[in-house]
mmCIF file of C-alpha atoms (C1' of nucleotides) in Angstrom:
data_model
loop_
_atom_site.group_PDB
_atom_site.id
_atom_site.type_symbol
_atom_site.label_atom_id
_atom_site.label_comp_id
_atom_site.label_asym_id
_atom_site.label_seq_id
_atom_site.Cartn_x
_atom_site.Cartn_y
_atom_site.Cartn_z
ATOM 1 C CA UNK Z 1 114.136 88.716 128.229
ATOM 2 C CA UNK Z 2 113.663 85.868 125.797
ATOM 3 C CA UNK Z 3 110.230 84.839 124.653
ATOM 4 C CA UNK Z 4 109.234 81.273 125.390
ATOM 5 C CA UNK Z 5 108.288 80.437 121.842
ATOM 6 C CA UNK Z 6 111.871 80.858 120.800
ATOM 7 C CA UNK Z 7 113.372 78.702 123.472
ATOM 8 C CA UNK Z 8 110.609 76.123 123.127
ATOM 9 C CA UNK Z 9 112.626 73.818 120.983
ATOM 10 C CA UNK Z 10 115.628 74.005 123.275
ATOM 11 C CA UNK Z 11 114.401 73.564 126.821
ATOM 12 C CA UNK Z 12 115.107 69.856 126.679
ATOM 13 C CA UNK Z 13 118.548 70.486 125.229
ATOM 14 C CA UNK Z 14 119.395 73.007 127.936
ATOM 15 C CA UNK Z 15 118.415 70.556 130.664
ATOM 16 C CA UNK Z 16 120.408 67.743 129.082
ATOM 17 C CA UNK Z 17 123.429 70.006 128.845
ATOM 18 C CA UNK Z 18 123.277 70.633 132.578
ATOM 19 C CA UNK Z 19 123.125 66.910 133.241
ATOM 20 C CA UNK Z 20 126.099 66.015 131.057
ATOM 21 C CA UNK Z 21 128.691 66.423 133.790
ATOM 22 C CA UNK Z 22 126.648 66.085 136.971
ATOM 23 C CA UNK Z 23 123.445 64.476 138.076
ATOM 24 C CA UNK Z 24 121.116 67.144 139.375
ATOM 25 C CA UNK Z 25 117.560 67.963 140.397
ATOM 26 C CA UNK Z 26 114.882 70.462 139.446
ATOM 27 C CA UNK Z 27 115.582 73.353 141.694
ATOM 28 C CA UNK Z 28 119.313 73.262 141.080
ATOM 29 C CA UNK Z 29 118.862 73.096 137.329
ATOM 30 C CA UNK Z 30 116.545 76.088 137.313
ATOM 31 C CA UNK Z 31 119.131 78.091 139.285
ATOM 32 C CA UNK Z 32 121.871 77.067 136.892
ATOM 33 C CA UNK Z 33 119.828 78.109 133.867
ATOM 34 C CA UNK Z 34 119.206 81.482 135.457
ATOM 35 C CA UNK Z 35 122.852 82.010 136.348
ATOM 36 C CA UNK Z 36 124.403 80.702 133.154
ATOM 37 C CA UNK Z 37 122.098 82.902 131.101
ATOM 38 C CA UNK Z 38 122.791 85.988 133.229
ATOM 39 C CA UNK Z 39 119.124 86.052 134.224
ATOM 40 C CA UNK Z 40 118.167 86.388 130.571
ATOM 41 C CA UNK Z 41 116.305 83.142 130.690
ATOM 42 C CA UNK Z 42 114.427 81.958 133.729
ATOM 43 C CA UNK Z 43 112.592 78.710 133.167
ATOM 44 C CA UNK Z 44 109.145 78.393 134.725
ATOM 45 C CA UNK Z 45 108.737 75.636 137.294
ATOM 46 C CA UNK Z 46 105.923 73.948 135.429
ATOM 47 C CA UNK Z 47 107.856 74.080 132.187
ATOM 48 C CA UNK Z 48 110.850 72.485 133.861
ATOM 49 C CA UNK Z 49 108.990 69.625 135.480
ATOM 50 C CA UNK Z 50 106.978 68.877 132.386
ATOM 51 C CA UNK Z 51 110.261 68.761 130.480
ATOM 52 C CA UNK Z 52 111.550 66.200 132.980
ATOM 53 C CA UNK Z 53 108.497 64.048 132.357
ATOM 54 C CA UNK Z 54 108.969 64.244 128.622
ATOM 55 C CA UNK Z 55 112.674 63.434 128.879
ATOM 56 C CA UNK Z 56 111.890 60.480 131.135
ATOM 57 C CA UNK Z 57 109.283 59.186 128.723
ATOM 58 C CA UNK Z 58 111.836 59.294 125.928
ATOM 59 C CA UNK Z 59 114.437 57.591 128.105
ATOM 60 C CA UNK Z 60 116.800 60.517 127.781
ATOM 61 C CA UNK Z 61 117.088 60.777 131.545
ATOM 62 C CA UNK Z 62 116.591 58.495 134.558
ATOM 63 C CA UNK Z 63 115.480 59.524 138.025
ATOM 64 C CA UNK Z 64 116.722 58.308 141.384
ATOM 65 C CA UNK Z 65 116.782 59.333 145.042
ATOM 66 C CA UNK Z 66 119.827 60.023 147.084
ATOM 67 C CA UNK Z 67 119.505 58.836 150.656
ATOM 68 C CA UNK Z 68 119.074 61.998 152.603
ATOM 69 C CA UNK Z 69 117.748 62.017 156.119
ATOM 70 C CA UNK Z 70 116.333 65.515 156.077
ATOM 71 C CA UNK Z 71 114.861 68.132 153.799
ATOM 72 C CA UNK Z 72 112.169 67.642 151.268
ATOM 73 C CA UNK Z 73 113.041 64.633 149.200
ATOM 74 C CA UNK Z 74 114.689 65.547 145.936
ATOM 75 C CA UNK Z 75 114.300 63.722 142.666
ATOM 76 C CA UNK Z 76 117.682 63.498 141.019
ATOM 77 C CA UNK Z 77 118.143 62.986 137.315
ATOM 78 C CA UNK Z 78 120.880 61.293 135.356
ATOM 79 C CA UNK Z 79 121.371 61.543 131.598
ATOM 80 C CA UNK Z 80 121.328 58.292 129.607
ATOM 81 C CA UNK Z 81 123.291 57.368 126.494
ATOM 82 C CA UNK Z 82 120.153 58.017 124.427
ATOM 83 C CA UNK Z 83 120.005 61.432 126.072
ATOM 84 C CA UNK Z 84 123.594 62.175 125.133
ATOM 85 C CA UNK Z 85 122.906 61.131 121.555
ATOM 86 C CA UNK Z 86 119.813 63.287 121.396
ATOM 87 C CA UNK Z 87 121.750 66.218 122.848
ATOM 88 C CA UNK Z 88 124.390 65.867 120.154
ATOM 89 C CA UNK Z 89 121.756 65.855 117.446
ATOM 90 C CA UNK Z 90 120.188 68.994 118.830
ATOM 91 C CA UNK Z 91 123.576 70.703 118.884
ATOM 92 C CA UNK Z 92 123.964 70.035 115.183
ATOM 93 C CA UNK Z 93 120.423 71.176 114.524
ATOM 94 C CA UNK Z 94 121.132 74.383 116.380
ATOM 95 C CA UNK Z 95 124.019 75.269 114.077
ATOM 96 C CA UNK Z 96 121.719 74.760 111.109
ATOM 97 C CA UNK Z 97 118.893 76.722 112.689
ATOM 98 C CA UNK Z 98 121.157 79.665 113.369
ATOM 99 C CA UNK Z 99 122.305 79.720 109.775
ATOM 100 C CA UNK Z 100 118.773 79.615 108.444
ATOM 101 C CA UNK Z 101 117.215 82.202 110.741
ATOM 102 C CA UNK Z 102 120.178 84.520 110.244
ATOM 103 C CA UNK Z 103 119.142 84.817 106.616
ATOM 104 C CA UNK Z 104 115.862 86.394 107.661
ATOM 105 C CA UNK Z 105 117.199 88.678 110.359
ATOM 106 C CA UNK Z 106 118.997 91.934 109.666
ATOM 107 C CA UNK Z 107 121.856 92.477 112.083
ATOM 108 C CA UNK Z 108 121.993 96.223 111.636
ATOM 109 C CA UNK Z 109 118.608 96.571 113.260
ATOM 110 C CA UNK P 1 115.525 69.814 108.116
ATOM 111 C CA UNK P 2 114.617 72.133 110.975
ATOM 112 C CA UNK P 3 112.047 71.154 113.569
ATOM 113 C CA UNK P 4 109.029 73.392 113.860
ATOM 114 C CA UNK P 5 109.406 73.914 117.586
ATOM 115 C CA UNK P 6 112.612 75.774 117.011
ATOM 116 C CA UNK P 7 111.336 78.012 114.291
ATOM 117 C CA UNK P 8 108.052 78.573 116.105
ATOM 118 C CA UNK P 9 109.036 81.920 117.541
ATOM 119 C CA UNK P 10 110.344 83.151 114.198
ATOM 120 C CA UNK P 11 107.740 82.342 111.586
ATOM 121 C CA UNK P 12 106.183 85.766 111.951
ATOM 122 C CA UNK P 13 109.591 87.405 111.747
ATOM 123 C CA UNK P 14 110.501 85.483 108.609
ATOM 124 C CA UNK P 15 107.279 86.536 106.919
ATOM 125 C CA UNK P 16 107.741 90.168 107.898
ATOM 126 C CA UNK P 17 111.278 90.077 106.544
ATOM 127 C CA UNK P 18 109.977 88.968 103.168
ATOM 128 C CA UNK P 19 107.469 91.814 103.138
ATOM 129 C CA UNK P 20 109.987 94.516 104.001
ATOM 130 C CA UNK P 21 110.934 95.287 100.402
ATOM 131 C CA UNK P 22 107.966 93.965 98.450
ATOM 132 C CA UNK P 23 104.314 93.295 98.993
ATOM 133 C CA UNK P 24 103.644 89.635 98.433
ATOM 134 C CA UNK P 25 101.141 86.800 98.854
ATOM 135 C CA UNK P 26 101.034 83.384 100.477
ATOM 136 C CA UNK P 27 102.272 81.131 97.787
ATOM 137 C CA UNK P 28 105.123 83.420 96.791
ATOM 138 C CA UNK P 29 106.252 83.807 100.377
ATOM 139 C CA UNK P 30 106.312 80.061 100.940
ATOM 140 C CA UNK P 31 108.479 79.641 97.831
ATOM 141 C CA UNK P 32 110.841 82.356 98.987
ATOM 142 C CA UNK P 33 111.238 80.758 102.401
ATOM 143 C CA UNK P 34 112.044 77.461 100.768
ATOM 144 C CA UNK P 35 114.559 78.983 98.380
ATOM 145 C CA UNK P 36 116.253 81.352 100.796
ATOM 146 C CA UNK P 37 116.696 78.536 103.286
ATOM 147 C CA UNK P 38 118.070 76.144 100.641
ATOM 148 C CA UNK P 39 115.105 73.856 101.258
ATOM 149 C CA UNK P 40 116.129 73.547 104.881
ATOM 150 C CA UNK P 41 112.905 75.095 106.007
ATOM 151 C CA UNK P 42 109.636 74.592 104.211
ATOM 152 C CA UNK P 43 106.697 76.246 105.942
ATOM 153 C CA UNK P 44 103.416 74.346 105.974
ATOM 154 C CA UNK P 45 100.522 76.030 104.225
ATOM 155 C CA UNK P 46 98.311 76.030 107.282
ATOM 156 C CA UNK P 47 101.091 77.455 109.412
ATOM 157 C CA UNK P 48 101.643 80.228 106.898
ATOM 158 C CA UNK P 49 98.038 81.267 106.577
ATOM 159 C CA UNK P 50 97.454 81.159 110.301
ATOM 160 C CA UNK P 51 100.514 83.381 110.682
ATOM 161 C CA UNK P 52 98.943 85.856 108.244
ATOM 162 C CA UNK P 53 95.806 85.961 110.360
ATOM 163 C CA UNK P 54 97.810 86.572 113.518
ATOM 164 C CA UNK P 55 99.885 89.295 111.876
ATOM 165 C CA UNK P 56 96.709 90.946 110.569
ATOM 166 C CA UNK P 57 95.118 90.874 114.003
ATOM 167 C CA UNK P 58 98.170 92.606 115.440
ATOM 168 C CA UNK P 59 98.153 95.143 112.627
ATOM 169 C CA UNK P 60 101.627 94.152 111.545
ATOM 170 C CA UNK P 61 100.419 93.588 108.003
ATOM 171 C CA UNK P 62 97.515 94.748 105.820
ATOM 172 C CA UNK P 63 95.877 92.819 103.021
ATOM 173 C CA UNK P 64 94.672 94.037 99.665
ATOM 174 C CA UNK P 65 93.798 92.767 96.206
ATOM 175 C CA UNK P 66 95.524 93.674 93.024
ATOM 176 C CA UNK P 67 93.136 94.023 90.132
ATOM 177 C CA UNK P 68 93.795 90.958 88.081
ATOM 178 C CA UNK P 69 91.380 89.739 85.459
ATOM 179 C CA UNK P 70 92.380 86.119 85.600
ATOM 180 C CA UNK P 71 93.818 83.486 87.857
ATOM 181 C CA UNK P 72 92.618 82.588 91.294
ATOM 182 C CA UNK P 73 92.367 85.796 93.245
ATOM 183 C CA UNK P 74 95.419 86.418 95.393
ATOM 184 C CA UNK P 75 95.473 88.127 98.736
ATOM 185 C CA UNK P 76 98.450 90.420 98.850
ATOM 186 C CA UNK P 77 100.014 91.605 102.071
ATOM 187 C CA UNK P 78 101.821 94.802 102.928
ATOM 188 C CA UNK P 79 103.871 95.387 106.081
ATOM 189 C CA UNK P 80 102.821 98.283 108.351
ATOM 190 C CA UNK P 81 104.978 100.579 110.466
ATOM 191 C CA UNK P 82 103.970 98.558 113.527
ATOM 192 C CA UNK P 83 105.117 95.474 111.662
ATOM 193 C CA UNK P 84 108.484 97.038 110.897
ATOM 194 C CA UNK P 85 108.899 97.983 114.553
ATOM 195 C CA UNK P 86 108.001 94.494 115.662
ATOM 196 C CA UNK P 87 110.416 93.008 113.162
ATOM 197 C CA UNK P 88 113.231 95.160 114.518
ATOM 198 C CA UNK P 89 112.482 94.041 118.063
ATOM 199 C CA UNK P 90 112.579 90.420 117.028
ATOM 200 C CA UNK P 91 115.931 90.959 115.321
ATOM 201 C CA UNK P 92 117.383 92.225 118.572
ATOM 202 C CA UNK P 93 115.793 89.383 120.485
ATOM 203 C CA UNK P 94 117.342 86.933 118.078
ATOM 204 C CA UNK P 95 120.850 88.175 118.787
ATOM 205 C CA UNK P 96 120.202 87.705 122.493
ATOM 206 C CA UNK P 97 118.663 84.273 121.994
ATOM 207 C CA UNK P 98 121.652 83.090 120.014
ATOM 208 C CA UNK P 99 124.006 84.216 122.752
ATOM 209 C CA UNK P 100 122.008 82.458 125.440
ATOM 210 C CA UNK P 101 121.419 79.155 123.666
ATOM 211 C CA UNK P 102 125.054 79.050 122.574
ATOM 212 C CA UNK P 103 125.995 78.718 126.217
ATOM 213 C CA UNK P 104 124.132 75.441 126.431
ATOM 214 C CA UNK P 105 125.260 73.966 123.151
ATOM 215 C CA UNK P 106 128.663 72.435 122.565
ATOM 216 C CA UNK P 107 129.979 73.281 119.139
ATOM 217 C CA UNK P 108 132.403 70.403 118.988
ATOM 218 C CA UNK P 109 129.519 67.980 118.888
ATOM 219 C "C1'" DA M 1 104.376 81.989 165.381
ATOM 220 C "C1'" DG M 2 105.265 83.640 160.865
ATOM 221 C "C1'" DT M 3 107.791 84.309 156.816
ATOM 222 C "C1'" DC M 4 111.136 82.860 153.469
ATOM 223 C "C1'" DG M 5 113.429 79.519 150.627
ATOM 224 C "C1'" DT M 6 113.602 74.882 148.878
ATOM 225 C "C1'" DA M 7 111.373 71.242 146.139
ATOM 226 C "C1'" DC M 8 108.108 69.840 144.049
ATOM 227 C "C1'" DT M 9 102.751 68.292 141.999
ATOM 228 C "C1'" DT M 10 98.212 68.850 139.908
ATOM 229 C "C1'" DC M 11 95.108 70.899 136.870
ATOM 230 C "C1'" DA M 12 93.221 73.627 133.467
ATOM 231 C "C1'" DT M 13 94.037 76.874 129.704
ATOM 232 C "C1'" DC M 14 96.171 78.961 125.682
ATOM 233 C "C1'" DT M 15 98.875 79.349 121.509
ATOM 234 C "C1'" DG M 16 100.955 77.803 117.451
ATOM 235 C "C1'" DT M 17 101.675 73.978 114.415
ATOM 236 C "C1'" DC M 18 100.015 70.561 111.484
ATOM 237 C "C1'" DG M 19 97.211 66.747 109.271
ATOM 238 C "C1'" DT M 20 93.305 66.134 106.498
ATOM 239 C "C1'" DA M 21 90.294 67.670 103.335
ATOM 240 C "C1'" DG M 22 88.129 70.492 100.116
ATOM 241 C "C1'" DT M 23 87.558 74.357 96.516
ATOM 242 C "C1'" DA M 24 88.813 76.596 92.377
ATOM 243 C "C1'" DA M 25 91.423 78.313 88.668
ATOM 244 C "C1'" DT M 26 95.383 77.862 85.448
ATOM 245 C "C1'" DT M 27 99.217 75.418 83.204
ATOM 246 C "C1'" DT M 28 101.595 71.462 81.708
ATOM 247 C "C1'" DT M 29 101.979 67.052 79.695
ATOM 248 C "C1'" DA M 30 100.563 62.852 77.624
ATOM 249 C "C1'" DT X 1 91.918 67.505 74.318
ATOM 250 C "C1'" DA X 2 91.538 65.202 78.506
ATOM 251 C "C1'" DA X 3 94.067 64.265 82.652
ATOM 252 C "C1'" DA X 4 97.433 65.622 85.904
ATOM 253 C "C1'" DA X 5 100.044 69.016 88.116
ATOM 254 C "C1'" DT X 6 100.575 73.541 89.951
ATOM 255 C "C1'" DT X 7 98.871 77.683 91.960
ATOM 256 C "C1'" DA X 8 96.227 79.806 95.706
ATOM 257 C "C1'" DC X 9 93.890 79.423 99.108
ATOM 258 C "C1'" DT X 10 90.051 78.060 103.418
ATOM 259 C "C1'" DA X 11 88.024 75.273 107.178
ATOM 260 C "C1'" DC X 12 88.311 72.189 110.892
ATOM 261 C "C1'" DG X 13 89.989 69.487 114.378
ATOM 262 C "C1'" DA X 14 93.865 67.494 117.029
ATOM 263 C "C1'" DC X 15 97.956 67.859 119.611
ATOM 264 C "C1'" DA X 16 102.159 69.316 122.079
ATOM 265 C "C1'" DG X 17 104.506 72.406 124.952
ATOM 266 C "C1'" DA X 18 104.359 76.486 127.903
ATOM 267 C "C1'" DT X 19 102.117 78.647 131.560
ATOM 268 C "C1'" DG X 20 99.196 80.516 135.482
ATOM 269 C "C1'" DA X 21 97.165 79.408 139.682
ATOM 270 C "C1'" DA X 22 97.041 76.863 143.458
ATOM 271 C "C1'" DG X 23 98.495 73.673 146.777
ATOM 272 C "C1'" DT X 24 101.719 70.491 149.582
ATOM 273 C "C1'" DA X 25 105.606 69.817 152.498
ATOM 274 C "C1'" DC X 26 109.842 70.526 154.859
ATOM 275 C "C1'" DG X 27 113.662 73.429 157.084
ATOM 276 C "C1'" DA X 28 115.747 77.641 158.566
ATOM 277 C "C1'" DC X 29 115.768 82.112 160.165
ATOM 278 C "C1'" DT X 30 113.634 86.121 162.955
#
DNA sequence: AGTCGTACTTCATCTGTCGTAGTAATTTTA
DNA sequence: TAAAATTACTACGACAGATGAAGTACGACT
């Protein structure tokens, strides 16, 4: 299991990644994170929804409703151009971060 | 430059790494982090000293004074066995974290 | 009728980082 | 030799993000 302090800087990035190709909503995204990570990372509900709020505030995503006649109403999210740009930046940062932390971690351990 | 939210889960690990071979003190450790990371990560003083306190509380490090007749008195730190064990765990966790985050980051970006 | 799964929301707390500021000694430079 | 920079911390308060607990609401299955 991965500790939350590590992933902290990448929750937003992970969510944006999952919105790149398809609009989606909270529950679906949390399932996708779980599956894509082979259950190694399971995002907490509150963490997920507070990330949505933050991403909305920064205009990295937009919300909308699909017209559905039944079921609890879902809030769908769509990534914006600013969100795509931010995602790209974070991808670059990640490569750098890996390099740097690798210098302080011994692989043989 | 690396954002602090990313490194957050690894400050303690970085410090422990630098204590593996030699006892050291705050200022020296901060310099080493800066140099080893090619200036890509510069730890803030307050972050560093609060990390020392946390590591002490968890018995991952011990402090002591070297008998020096001059200069501002330095607090030296020495890693403990528990600290070594914790460091090893974090190294393993890091390998896992890399794998997981890589799945959500596009390298071509 | 009751439980399970879906799909959230609110609220309060905790941890780690960081800005600001201050202390105190030594070393460098003007 | 006086001022500025560097070394080596400590204290305090603010803030952001993650989280636990709890609750709401709907549908489906048993």
